mmCIF file of C-alpha atoms and ligand atoms in Angstrom:
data_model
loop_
_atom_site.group_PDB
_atom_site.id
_atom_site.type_symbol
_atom_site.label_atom_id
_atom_site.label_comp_id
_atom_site.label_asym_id
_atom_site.label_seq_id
_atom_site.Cartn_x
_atom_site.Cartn_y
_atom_site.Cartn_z
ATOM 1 C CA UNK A 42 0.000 0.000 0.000
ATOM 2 C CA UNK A 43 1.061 3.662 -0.891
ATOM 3 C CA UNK A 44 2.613 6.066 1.694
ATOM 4 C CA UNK A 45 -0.158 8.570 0.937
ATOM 5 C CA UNK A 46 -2.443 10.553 3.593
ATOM 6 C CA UNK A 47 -5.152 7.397 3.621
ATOM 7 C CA UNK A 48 -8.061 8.500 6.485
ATOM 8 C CA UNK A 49 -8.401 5.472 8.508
ATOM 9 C CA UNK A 50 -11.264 4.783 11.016
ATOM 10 C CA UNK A 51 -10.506 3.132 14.185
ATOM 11 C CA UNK A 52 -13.423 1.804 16.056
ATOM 12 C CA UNK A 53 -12.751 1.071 19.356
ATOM 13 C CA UNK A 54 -10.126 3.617 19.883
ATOM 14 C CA UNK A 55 -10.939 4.900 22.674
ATOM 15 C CA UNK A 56 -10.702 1.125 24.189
ATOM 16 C CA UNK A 57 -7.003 -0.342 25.130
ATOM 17 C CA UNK A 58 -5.306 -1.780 21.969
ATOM 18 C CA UNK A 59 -7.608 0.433 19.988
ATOM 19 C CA UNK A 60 -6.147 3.653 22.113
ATOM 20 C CA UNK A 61 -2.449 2.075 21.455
ATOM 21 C CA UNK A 62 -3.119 1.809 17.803
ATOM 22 C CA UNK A 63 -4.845 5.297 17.443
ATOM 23 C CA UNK A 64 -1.592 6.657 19.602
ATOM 24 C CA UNK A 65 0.867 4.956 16.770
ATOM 25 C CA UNK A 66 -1.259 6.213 14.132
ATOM 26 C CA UNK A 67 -1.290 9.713 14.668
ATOM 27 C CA UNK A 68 2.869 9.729 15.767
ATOM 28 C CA UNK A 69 3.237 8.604 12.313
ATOM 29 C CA UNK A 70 1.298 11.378 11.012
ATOM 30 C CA UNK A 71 -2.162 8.926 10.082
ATOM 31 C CA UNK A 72 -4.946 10.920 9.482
ATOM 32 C CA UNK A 73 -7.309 8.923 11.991
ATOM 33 C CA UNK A 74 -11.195 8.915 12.745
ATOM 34 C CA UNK A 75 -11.878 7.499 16.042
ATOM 35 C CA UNK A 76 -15.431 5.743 16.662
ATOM 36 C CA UNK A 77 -16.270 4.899 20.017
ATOM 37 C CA UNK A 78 -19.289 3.878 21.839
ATOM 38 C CA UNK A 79 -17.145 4.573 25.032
ATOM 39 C CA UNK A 80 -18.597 1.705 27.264
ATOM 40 C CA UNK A 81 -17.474 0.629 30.167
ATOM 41 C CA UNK A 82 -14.541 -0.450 28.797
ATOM 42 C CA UNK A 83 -13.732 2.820 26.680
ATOM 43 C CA UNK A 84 -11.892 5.699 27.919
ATOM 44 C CA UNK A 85 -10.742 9.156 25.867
ATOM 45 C CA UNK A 86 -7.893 9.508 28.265
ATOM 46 C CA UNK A 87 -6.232 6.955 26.949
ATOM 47 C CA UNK A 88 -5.807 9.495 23.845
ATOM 48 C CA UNK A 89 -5.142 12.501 26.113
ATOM 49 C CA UNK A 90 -1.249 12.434 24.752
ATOM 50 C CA UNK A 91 -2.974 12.588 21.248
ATOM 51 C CA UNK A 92 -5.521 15.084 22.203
ATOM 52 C CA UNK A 93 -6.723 17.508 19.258
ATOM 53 C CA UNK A 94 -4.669 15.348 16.322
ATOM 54 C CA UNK A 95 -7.963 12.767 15.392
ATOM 55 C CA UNK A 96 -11.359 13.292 15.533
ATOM 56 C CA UNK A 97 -13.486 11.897 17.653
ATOM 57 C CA UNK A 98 -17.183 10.450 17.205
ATOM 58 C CA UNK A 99 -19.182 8.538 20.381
ATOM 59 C CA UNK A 100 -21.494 5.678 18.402
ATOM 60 C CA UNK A 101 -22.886 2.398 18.529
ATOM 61 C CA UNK A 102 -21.303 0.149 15.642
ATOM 62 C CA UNK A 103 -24.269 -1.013 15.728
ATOM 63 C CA UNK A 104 -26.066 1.834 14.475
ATOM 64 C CA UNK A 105 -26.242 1.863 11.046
ATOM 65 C CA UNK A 106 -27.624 5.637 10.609
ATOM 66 C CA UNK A 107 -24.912 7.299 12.986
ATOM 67 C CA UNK A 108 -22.255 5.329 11.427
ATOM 68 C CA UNK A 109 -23.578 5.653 7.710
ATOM 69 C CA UNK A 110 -23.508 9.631 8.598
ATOM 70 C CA UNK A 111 -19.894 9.430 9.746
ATOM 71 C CA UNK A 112 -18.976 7.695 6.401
ATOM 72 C CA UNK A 113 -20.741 10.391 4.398
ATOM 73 C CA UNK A 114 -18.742 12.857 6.284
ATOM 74 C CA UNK A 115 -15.447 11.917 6.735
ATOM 75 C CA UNK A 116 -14.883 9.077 3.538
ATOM 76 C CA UNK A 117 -12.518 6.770 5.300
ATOM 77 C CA UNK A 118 -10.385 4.939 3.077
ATOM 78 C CA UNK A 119 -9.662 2.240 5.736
ATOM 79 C CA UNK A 120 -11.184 0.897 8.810
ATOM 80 C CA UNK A 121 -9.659 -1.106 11.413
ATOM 81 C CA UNK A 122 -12.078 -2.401 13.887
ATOM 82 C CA UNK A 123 -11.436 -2.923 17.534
ATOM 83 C CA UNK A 124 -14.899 -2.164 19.083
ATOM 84 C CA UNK A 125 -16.143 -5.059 20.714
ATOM 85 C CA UNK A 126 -17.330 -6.638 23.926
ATOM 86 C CA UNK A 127 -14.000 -7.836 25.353
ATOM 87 C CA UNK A 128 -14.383 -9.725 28.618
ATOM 88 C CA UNK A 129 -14.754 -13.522 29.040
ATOM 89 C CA UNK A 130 -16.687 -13.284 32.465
ATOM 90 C CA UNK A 131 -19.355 -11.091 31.354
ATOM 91 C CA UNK A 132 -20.455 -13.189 28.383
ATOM 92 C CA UNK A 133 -20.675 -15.798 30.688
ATOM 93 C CA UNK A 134 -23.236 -13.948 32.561
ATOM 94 C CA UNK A 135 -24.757 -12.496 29.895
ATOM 95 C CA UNK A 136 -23.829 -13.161 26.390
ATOM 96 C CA UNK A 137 -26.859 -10.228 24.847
ATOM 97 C CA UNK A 138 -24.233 -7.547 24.293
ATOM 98 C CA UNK A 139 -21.661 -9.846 22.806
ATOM 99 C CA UNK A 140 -23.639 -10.828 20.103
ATOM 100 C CA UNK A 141 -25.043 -7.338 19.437
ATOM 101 C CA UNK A 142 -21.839 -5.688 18.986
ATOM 102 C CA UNK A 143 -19.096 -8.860 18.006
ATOM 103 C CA UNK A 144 -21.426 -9.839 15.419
ATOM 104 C CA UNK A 145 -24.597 -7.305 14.351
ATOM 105 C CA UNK A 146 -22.223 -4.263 14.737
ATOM 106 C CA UNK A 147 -19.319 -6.342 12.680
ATOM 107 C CA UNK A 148 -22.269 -6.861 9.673
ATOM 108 C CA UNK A 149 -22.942 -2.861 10.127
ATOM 109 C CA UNK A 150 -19.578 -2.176 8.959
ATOM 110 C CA UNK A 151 -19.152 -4.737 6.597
ATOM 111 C CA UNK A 152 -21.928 -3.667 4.834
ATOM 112 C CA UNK A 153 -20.762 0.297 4.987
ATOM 113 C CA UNK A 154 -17.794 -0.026 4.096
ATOM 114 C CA UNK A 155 -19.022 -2.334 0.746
ATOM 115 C CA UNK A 156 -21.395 0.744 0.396
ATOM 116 C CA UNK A 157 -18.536 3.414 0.794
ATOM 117 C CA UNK A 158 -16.069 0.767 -0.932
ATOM 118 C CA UNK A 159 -13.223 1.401 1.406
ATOM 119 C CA UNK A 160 -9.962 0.007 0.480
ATOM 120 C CA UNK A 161 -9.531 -2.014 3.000
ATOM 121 C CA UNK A 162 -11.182 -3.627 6.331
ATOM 122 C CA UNK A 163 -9.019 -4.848 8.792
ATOM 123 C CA UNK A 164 -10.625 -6.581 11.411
ATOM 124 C CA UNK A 165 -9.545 -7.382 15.157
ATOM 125 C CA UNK A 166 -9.840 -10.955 15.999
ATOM 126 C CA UNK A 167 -8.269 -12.685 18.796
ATOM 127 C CA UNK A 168 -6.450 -16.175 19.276
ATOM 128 C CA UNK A 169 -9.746 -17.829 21.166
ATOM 129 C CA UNK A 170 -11.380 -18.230 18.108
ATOM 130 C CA UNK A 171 -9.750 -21.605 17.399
ATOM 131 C CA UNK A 172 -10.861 -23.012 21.149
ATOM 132 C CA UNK A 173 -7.948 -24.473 23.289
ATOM 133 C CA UNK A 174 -5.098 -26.738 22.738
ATOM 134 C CA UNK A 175 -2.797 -28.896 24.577
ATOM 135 C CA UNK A 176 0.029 -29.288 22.900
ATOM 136 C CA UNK A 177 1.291 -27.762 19.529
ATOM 137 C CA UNK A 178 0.012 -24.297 17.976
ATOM 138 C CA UNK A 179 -3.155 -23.251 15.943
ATOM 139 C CA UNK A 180 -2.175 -21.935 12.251
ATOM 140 C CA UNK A 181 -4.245 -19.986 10.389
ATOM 141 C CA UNK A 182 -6.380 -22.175 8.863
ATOM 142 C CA UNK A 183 -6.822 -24.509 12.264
ATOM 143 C CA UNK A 184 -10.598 -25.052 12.230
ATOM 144 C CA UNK A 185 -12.757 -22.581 14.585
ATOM 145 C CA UNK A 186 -13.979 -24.269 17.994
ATOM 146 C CA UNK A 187 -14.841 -21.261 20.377
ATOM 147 C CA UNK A 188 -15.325 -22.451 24.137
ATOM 148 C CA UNK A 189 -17.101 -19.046 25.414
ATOM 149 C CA UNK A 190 -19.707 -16.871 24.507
ATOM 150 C CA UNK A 191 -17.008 -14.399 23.360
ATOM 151 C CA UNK A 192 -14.877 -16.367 21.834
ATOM 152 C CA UNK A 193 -17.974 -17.541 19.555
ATOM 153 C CA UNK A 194 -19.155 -13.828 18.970
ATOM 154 C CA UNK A 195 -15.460 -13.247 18.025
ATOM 155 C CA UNK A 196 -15.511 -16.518 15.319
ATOM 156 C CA UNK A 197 -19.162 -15.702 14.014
ATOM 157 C CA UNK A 198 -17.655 -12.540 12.840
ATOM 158 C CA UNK A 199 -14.561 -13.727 11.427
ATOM 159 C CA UNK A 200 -17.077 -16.045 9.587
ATOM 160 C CA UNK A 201 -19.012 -13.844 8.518
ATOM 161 C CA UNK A 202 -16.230 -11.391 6.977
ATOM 162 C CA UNK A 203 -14.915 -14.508 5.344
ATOM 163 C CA UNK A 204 -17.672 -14.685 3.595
ATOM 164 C CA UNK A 205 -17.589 -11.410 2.341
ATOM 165 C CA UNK A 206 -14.332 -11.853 1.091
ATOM 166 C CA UNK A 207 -15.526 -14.798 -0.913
ATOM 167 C CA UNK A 208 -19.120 -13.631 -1.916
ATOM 168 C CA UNK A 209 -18.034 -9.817 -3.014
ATOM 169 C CA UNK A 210 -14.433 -10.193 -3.162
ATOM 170 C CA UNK A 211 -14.140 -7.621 0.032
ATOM 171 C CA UNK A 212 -11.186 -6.107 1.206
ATOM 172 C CA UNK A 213 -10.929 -7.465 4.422
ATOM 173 C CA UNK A 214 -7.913 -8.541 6.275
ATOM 174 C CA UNK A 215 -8.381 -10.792 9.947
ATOM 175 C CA UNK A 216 -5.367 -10.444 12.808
ATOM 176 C CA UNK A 217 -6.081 -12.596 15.542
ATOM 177 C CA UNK A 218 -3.269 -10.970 18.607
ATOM 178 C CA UNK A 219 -3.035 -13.623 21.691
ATOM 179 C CA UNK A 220 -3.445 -11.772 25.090
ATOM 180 C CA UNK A 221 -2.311 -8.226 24.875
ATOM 181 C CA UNK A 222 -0.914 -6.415 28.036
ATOM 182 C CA UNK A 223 0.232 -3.164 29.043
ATOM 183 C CA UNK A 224 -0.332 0.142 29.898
ATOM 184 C CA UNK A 225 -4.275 1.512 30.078
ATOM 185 C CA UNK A 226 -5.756 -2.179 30.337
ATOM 186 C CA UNK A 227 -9.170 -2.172 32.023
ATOM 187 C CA UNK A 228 -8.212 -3.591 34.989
ATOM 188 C CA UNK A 229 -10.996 -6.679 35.204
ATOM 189 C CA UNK A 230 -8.064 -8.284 32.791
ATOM 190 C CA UNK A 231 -5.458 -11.001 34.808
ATOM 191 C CA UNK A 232 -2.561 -8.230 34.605
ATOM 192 C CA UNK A 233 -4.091 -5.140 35.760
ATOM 193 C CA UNK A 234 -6.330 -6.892 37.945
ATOM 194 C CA UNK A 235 -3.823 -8.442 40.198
ATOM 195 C CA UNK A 236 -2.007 -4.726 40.148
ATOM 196 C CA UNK A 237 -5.311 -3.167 41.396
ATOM 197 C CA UNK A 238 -5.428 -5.899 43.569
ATOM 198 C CA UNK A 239 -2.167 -5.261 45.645
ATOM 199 C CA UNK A 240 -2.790 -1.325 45.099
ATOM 200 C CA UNK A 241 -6.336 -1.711 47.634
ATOM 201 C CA UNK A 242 -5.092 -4.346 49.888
ATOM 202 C CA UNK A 243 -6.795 -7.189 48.849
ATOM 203 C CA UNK A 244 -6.169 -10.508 48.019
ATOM 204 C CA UNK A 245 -5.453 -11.575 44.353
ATOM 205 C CA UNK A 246 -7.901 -13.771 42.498
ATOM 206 C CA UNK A 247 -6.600 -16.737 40.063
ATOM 207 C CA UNK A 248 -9.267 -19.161 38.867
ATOM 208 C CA UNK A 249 -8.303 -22.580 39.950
ATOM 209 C CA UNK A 250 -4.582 -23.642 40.503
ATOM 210 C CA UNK A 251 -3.559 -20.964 38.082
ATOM 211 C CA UNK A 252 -1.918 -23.518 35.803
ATOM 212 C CA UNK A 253 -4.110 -21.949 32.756
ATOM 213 C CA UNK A 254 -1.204 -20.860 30.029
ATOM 214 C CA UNK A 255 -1.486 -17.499 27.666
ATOM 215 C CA UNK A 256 0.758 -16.405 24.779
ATOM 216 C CA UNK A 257 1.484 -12.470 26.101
ATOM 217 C CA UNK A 258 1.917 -10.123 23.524
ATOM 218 C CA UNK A 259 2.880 -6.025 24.717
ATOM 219 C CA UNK A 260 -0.302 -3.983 23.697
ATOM 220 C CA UNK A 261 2.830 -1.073 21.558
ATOM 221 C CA UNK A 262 4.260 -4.053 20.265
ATOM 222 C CA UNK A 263 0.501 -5.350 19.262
ATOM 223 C CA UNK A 264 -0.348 -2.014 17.786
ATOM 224 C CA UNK A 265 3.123 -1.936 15.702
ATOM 225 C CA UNK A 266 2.044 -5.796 14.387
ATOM 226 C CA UNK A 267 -1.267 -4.275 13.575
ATOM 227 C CA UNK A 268 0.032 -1.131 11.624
ATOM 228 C CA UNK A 269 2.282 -4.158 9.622
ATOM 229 C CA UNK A 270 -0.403 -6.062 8.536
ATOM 230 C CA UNK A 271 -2.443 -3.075 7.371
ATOM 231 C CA UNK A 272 0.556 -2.011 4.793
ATOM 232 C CA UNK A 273 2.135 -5.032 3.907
ATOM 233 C CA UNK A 274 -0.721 -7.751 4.577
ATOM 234 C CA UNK A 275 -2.232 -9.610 1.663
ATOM 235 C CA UNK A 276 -5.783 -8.515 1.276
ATOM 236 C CA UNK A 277 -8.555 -11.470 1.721
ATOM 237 C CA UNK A 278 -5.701 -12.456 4.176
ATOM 238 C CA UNK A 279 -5.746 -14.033 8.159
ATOM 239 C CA UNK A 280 -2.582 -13.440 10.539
ATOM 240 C CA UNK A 281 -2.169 -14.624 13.784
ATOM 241 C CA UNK A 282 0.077 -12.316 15.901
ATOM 242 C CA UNK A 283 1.306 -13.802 18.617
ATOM 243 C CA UNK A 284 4.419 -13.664 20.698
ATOM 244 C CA UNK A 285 5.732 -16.703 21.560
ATOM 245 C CA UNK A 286 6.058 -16.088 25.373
ATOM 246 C CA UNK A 287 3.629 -18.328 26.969
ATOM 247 C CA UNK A 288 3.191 -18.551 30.736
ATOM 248 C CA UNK A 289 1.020 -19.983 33.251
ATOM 249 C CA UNK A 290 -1.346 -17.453 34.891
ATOM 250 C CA UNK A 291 0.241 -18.459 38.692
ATOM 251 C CA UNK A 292 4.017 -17.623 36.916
ATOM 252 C CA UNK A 293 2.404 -14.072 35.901
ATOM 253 C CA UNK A 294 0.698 -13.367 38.978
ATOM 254 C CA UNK A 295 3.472 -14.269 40.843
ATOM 255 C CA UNK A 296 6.063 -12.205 38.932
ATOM 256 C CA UNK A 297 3.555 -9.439 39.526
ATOM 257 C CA UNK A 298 4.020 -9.803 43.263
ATOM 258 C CA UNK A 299 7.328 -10.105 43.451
ATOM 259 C CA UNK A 300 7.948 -6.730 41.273
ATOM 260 C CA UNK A 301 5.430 -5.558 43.759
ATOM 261 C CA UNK A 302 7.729 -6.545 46.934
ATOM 262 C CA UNK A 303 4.100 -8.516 47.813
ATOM 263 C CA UNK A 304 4.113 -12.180 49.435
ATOM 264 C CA UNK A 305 3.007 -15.289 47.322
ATOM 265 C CA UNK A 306 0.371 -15.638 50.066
ATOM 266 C CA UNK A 307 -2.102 -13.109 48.774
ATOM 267 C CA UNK A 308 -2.939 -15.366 46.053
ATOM 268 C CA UNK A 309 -6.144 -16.555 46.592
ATOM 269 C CA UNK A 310 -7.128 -19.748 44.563
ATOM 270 C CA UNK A 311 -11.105 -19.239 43.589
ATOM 271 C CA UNK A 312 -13.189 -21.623 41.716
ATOM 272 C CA UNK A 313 -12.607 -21.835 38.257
ATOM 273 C CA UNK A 314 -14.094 -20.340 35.397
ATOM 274 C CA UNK A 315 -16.731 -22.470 33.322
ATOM 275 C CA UNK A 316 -15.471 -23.673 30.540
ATOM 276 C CA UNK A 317 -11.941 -22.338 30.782
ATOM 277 C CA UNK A 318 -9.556 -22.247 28.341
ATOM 278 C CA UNK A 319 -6.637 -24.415 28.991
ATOM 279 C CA UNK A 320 -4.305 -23.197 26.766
ATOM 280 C CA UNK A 321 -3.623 -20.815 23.720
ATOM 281 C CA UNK A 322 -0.653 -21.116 21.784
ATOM 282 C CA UNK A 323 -0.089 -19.023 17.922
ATOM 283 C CA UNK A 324 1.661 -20.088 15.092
ATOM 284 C CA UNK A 325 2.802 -16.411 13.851
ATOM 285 C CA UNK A 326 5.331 -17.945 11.322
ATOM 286 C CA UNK A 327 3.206 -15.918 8.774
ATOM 287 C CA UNK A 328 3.669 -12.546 10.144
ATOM 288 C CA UNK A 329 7.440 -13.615 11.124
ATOM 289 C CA UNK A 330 8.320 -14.804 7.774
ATOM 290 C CA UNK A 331 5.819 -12.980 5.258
ATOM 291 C CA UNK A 332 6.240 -9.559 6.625
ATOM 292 C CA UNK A 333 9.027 -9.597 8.696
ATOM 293 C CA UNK A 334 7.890 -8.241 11.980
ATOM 294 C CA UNK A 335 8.449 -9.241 15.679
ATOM 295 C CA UNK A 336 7.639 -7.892 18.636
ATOM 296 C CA UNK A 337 10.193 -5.760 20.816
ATOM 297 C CA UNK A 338 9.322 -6.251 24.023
ATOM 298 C CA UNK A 339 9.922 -9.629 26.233
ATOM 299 C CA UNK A 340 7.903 -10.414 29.049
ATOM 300 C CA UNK A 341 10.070 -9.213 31.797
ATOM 301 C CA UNK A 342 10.557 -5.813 30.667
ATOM 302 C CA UNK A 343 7.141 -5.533 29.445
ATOM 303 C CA UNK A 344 5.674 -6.659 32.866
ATOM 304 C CA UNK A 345 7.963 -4.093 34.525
ATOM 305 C CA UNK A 346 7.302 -1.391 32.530
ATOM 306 C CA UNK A 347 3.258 -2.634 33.282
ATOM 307 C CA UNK A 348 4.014 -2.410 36.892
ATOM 308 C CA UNK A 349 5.353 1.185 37.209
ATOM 309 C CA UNK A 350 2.786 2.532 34.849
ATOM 310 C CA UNK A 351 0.206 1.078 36.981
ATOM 311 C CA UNK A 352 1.617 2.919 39.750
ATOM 312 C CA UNK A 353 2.255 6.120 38.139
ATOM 313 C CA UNK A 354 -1.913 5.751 37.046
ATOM 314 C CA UNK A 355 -2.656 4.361 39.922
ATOM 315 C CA UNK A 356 -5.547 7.054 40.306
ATOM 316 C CA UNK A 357 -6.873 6.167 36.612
ATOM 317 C CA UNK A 358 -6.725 2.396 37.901
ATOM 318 C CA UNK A 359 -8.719 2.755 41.021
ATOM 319 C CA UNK A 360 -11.730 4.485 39.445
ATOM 320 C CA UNK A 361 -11.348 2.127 36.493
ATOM 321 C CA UNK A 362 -11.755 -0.505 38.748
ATOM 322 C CA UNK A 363 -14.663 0.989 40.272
ATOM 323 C CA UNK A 364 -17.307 -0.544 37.516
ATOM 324 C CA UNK A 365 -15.905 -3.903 37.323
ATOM 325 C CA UNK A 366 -18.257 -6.771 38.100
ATOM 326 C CA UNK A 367 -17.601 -8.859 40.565
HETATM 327 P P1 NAD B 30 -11.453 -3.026 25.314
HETATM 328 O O1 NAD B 30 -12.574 -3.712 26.011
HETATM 329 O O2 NAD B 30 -10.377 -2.392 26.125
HETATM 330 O O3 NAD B 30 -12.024 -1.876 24.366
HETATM 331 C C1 NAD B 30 -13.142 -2.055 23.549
HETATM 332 C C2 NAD B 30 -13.541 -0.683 23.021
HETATM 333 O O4 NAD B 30 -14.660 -0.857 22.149
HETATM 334 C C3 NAD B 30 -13.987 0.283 24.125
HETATM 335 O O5 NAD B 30 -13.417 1.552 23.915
HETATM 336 C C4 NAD B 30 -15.495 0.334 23.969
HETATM 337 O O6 NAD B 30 -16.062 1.572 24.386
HETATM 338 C C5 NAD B 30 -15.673 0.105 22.475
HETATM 339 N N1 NAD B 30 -16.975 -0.461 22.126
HETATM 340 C C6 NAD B 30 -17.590 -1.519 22.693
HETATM 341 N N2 NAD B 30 -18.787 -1.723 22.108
HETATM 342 C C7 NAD B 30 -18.907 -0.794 21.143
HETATM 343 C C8 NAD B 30 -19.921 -0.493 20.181
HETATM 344 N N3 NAD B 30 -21.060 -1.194 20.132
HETATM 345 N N4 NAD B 30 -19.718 0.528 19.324
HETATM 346 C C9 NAD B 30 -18.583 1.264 19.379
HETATM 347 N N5 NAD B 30 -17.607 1.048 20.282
HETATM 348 C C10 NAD B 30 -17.766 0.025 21.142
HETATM 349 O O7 NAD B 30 -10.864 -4.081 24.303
HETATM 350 P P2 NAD B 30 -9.351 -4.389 23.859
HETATM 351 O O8 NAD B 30 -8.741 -5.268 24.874
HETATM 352 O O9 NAD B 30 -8.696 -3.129 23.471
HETATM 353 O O10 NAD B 30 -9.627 -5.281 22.562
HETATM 354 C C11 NAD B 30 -9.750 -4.670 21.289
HETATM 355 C C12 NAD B 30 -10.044 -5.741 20.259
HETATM 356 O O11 NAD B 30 -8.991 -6.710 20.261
HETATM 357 C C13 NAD B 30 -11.318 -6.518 20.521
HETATM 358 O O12 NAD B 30 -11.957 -6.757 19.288
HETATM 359 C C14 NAD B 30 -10.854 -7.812 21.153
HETATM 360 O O13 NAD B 30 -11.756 -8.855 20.869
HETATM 361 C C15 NAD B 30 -9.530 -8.000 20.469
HETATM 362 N N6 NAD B 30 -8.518 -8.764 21.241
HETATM 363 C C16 NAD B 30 -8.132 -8.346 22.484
HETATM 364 C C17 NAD B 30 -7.143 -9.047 23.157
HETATM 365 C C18 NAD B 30 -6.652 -8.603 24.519
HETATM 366 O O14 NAD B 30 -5.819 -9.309 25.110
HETATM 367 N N7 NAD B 30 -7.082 -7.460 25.057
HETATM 368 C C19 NAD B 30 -6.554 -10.173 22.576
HETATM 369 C C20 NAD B 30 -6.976 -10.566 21.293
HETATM 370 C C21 NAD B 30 -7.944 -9.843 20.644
#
């Protein structure tokens, strides 16, 4: 793709890889729509550094009529779409919102940007589309066995986009990260939650004996891998983006502590999550090999740099955590 001035639409942006993204964007001098619902989950001061260099819109993906408008007005040549109901626990409880905006709210855009013929639709997957697995690594074309409500709003919509790709030979383009961390994660995610955790005094939660394994992937890192794919990825295309550092959720937790000067006894084993993921492991040879990227930052230092930030936001973290669910 050419170096010009494209306008690119980020939904989601106000959300925590979406904010990273939108942040790497505009530092390369993108021209960049955000569209955010700002839920729960979404927060413009993740874009404070930013402030005054996008423009910002608050709508529903799934409304058709707002989002049509911002189309007519601001012609994006690109969209990348983050929006989305993120958290595993609350589709467990209540899997309504998941399907409104993973799914109806994908088919919105889909069917815009086929309107508005955008060049290019790059959507943001994740890694538990493909279900769990023991031993070895999903590729791209591993076969699509979601475990939770999320993870199946998540795979209807990759479904659905592949089909758009076949039916009307759409420009779309599927990245599916493994588990992002970093700086400006809602803290009802592992990471942030064990920070917040230690920061009020309390005990830290970890579902079962913790033994549970993720591929971690720093969110900068995430948004650079995103940015790659966008310019060099092959349209009609699906990358995984993963990191290959895996680790059990106890390992992470505990590191966590430790940078914390905290004592493995605030751990607190609770009963597990139904249906839980036992492990996710990427094949990223594709984005390795094809297009040449890899991520910068290894666990250690990324955790670290986690750690202070969450100190250093410690305020922002607090009243975050506020709203989350228990
Ligand atoms: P997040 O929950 O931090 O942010 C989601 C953002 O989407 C929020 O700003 C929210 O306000 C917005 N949003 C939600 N519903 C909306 C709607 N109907 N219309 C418009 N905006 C809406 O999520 P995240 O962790 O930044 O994840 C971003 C994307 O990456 C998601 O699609 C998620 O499935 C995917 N993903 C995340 C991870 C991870 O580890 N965080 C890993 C793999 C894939």
């Amino acid at each position: 793709m050419g170096k010009g001035k494209l306008k690119i639409a980020v939904t989601g942006g106000a959300g925590f890889i979406g904010s990273a993204f939108v942040r790497l964007l505009i530092n390369r001098n993108k021209k960049v729509i955000v569209i955010d619902k700002l839920t729960y989950a979404g927060d413009l001061a993740r874009l404070k550094e930013v402030e005054g260099r996008y423009k910002f819109y608050q709508a529903d993906i799934c409304d058709e009529t707002a989002i049509e408008s911002i189309f007519k007005k601001e012609k994006p040549e690109i969209i990348v779409n983050f929006a989305a109901e993120t958290h595993v626990d609350r589709s467990i409880l209540d899997a309504g919102a998941f399907l409104q905006t993973n799914v109806i709210g994908t088919r919105v855009l889909l069917d815009l940007s086929k309107k508005y013929r955008l060049k290019r639709f790059v959507h943001i997957s994740t890694d538990e589309v493909y279900g769990d697995i023991k031993k070895g690594k999903f590729h791209e074309n591993s076969p699509l066995k979601p475990n939770s409500p999320y993870a199946a709003s998540k795979a209807s919509a990759d479904l659905l986009i592949r089909s758009y790709i076949r039916t009307y030979g759409f420009p779309a383009i599927i990245i599916r990260p493994c588990n992002n961390y970093g700086p400006w994660q809602y803290p009802e995610k592992l990471i942030p939650l064990a920070i917040l955790a230690v920061l009020k005094g309390e005990r830290v939660p970890v579902y079962a004996d913790g033994k549970n394994i993720r591929e971690w992937l720093y969110v900068e890192d995430s948004a650079g891998g995103i940015l790659k794919i966008l310019e060099k990825g092959k349209i009609g295309g699906i990358y995984n983006l993963g990191s290959r550092q895996e680790m059990q959720n106890i390992e992470v937790v505990k590191s966590i502590l430790k940078k914390m000067k905290q004592p493995g006894s605030l751990i607190k084993f609770v009963k597990d999550r139904p249906g839980h993921d036992f492990r996710y492991s990427l094949d990223s040879r594709k984005v390795f090999k094809e297009l040449g990227w890899r991520p910068k930052l290894g666990f250690t230092a990324g955790l670290d740099f986690t750690v202070e930030w969450c100190l250093r936001h410690k305020d922002w973290l607090l009243d975050a955590g506020k709203e989350i669910k228990k």
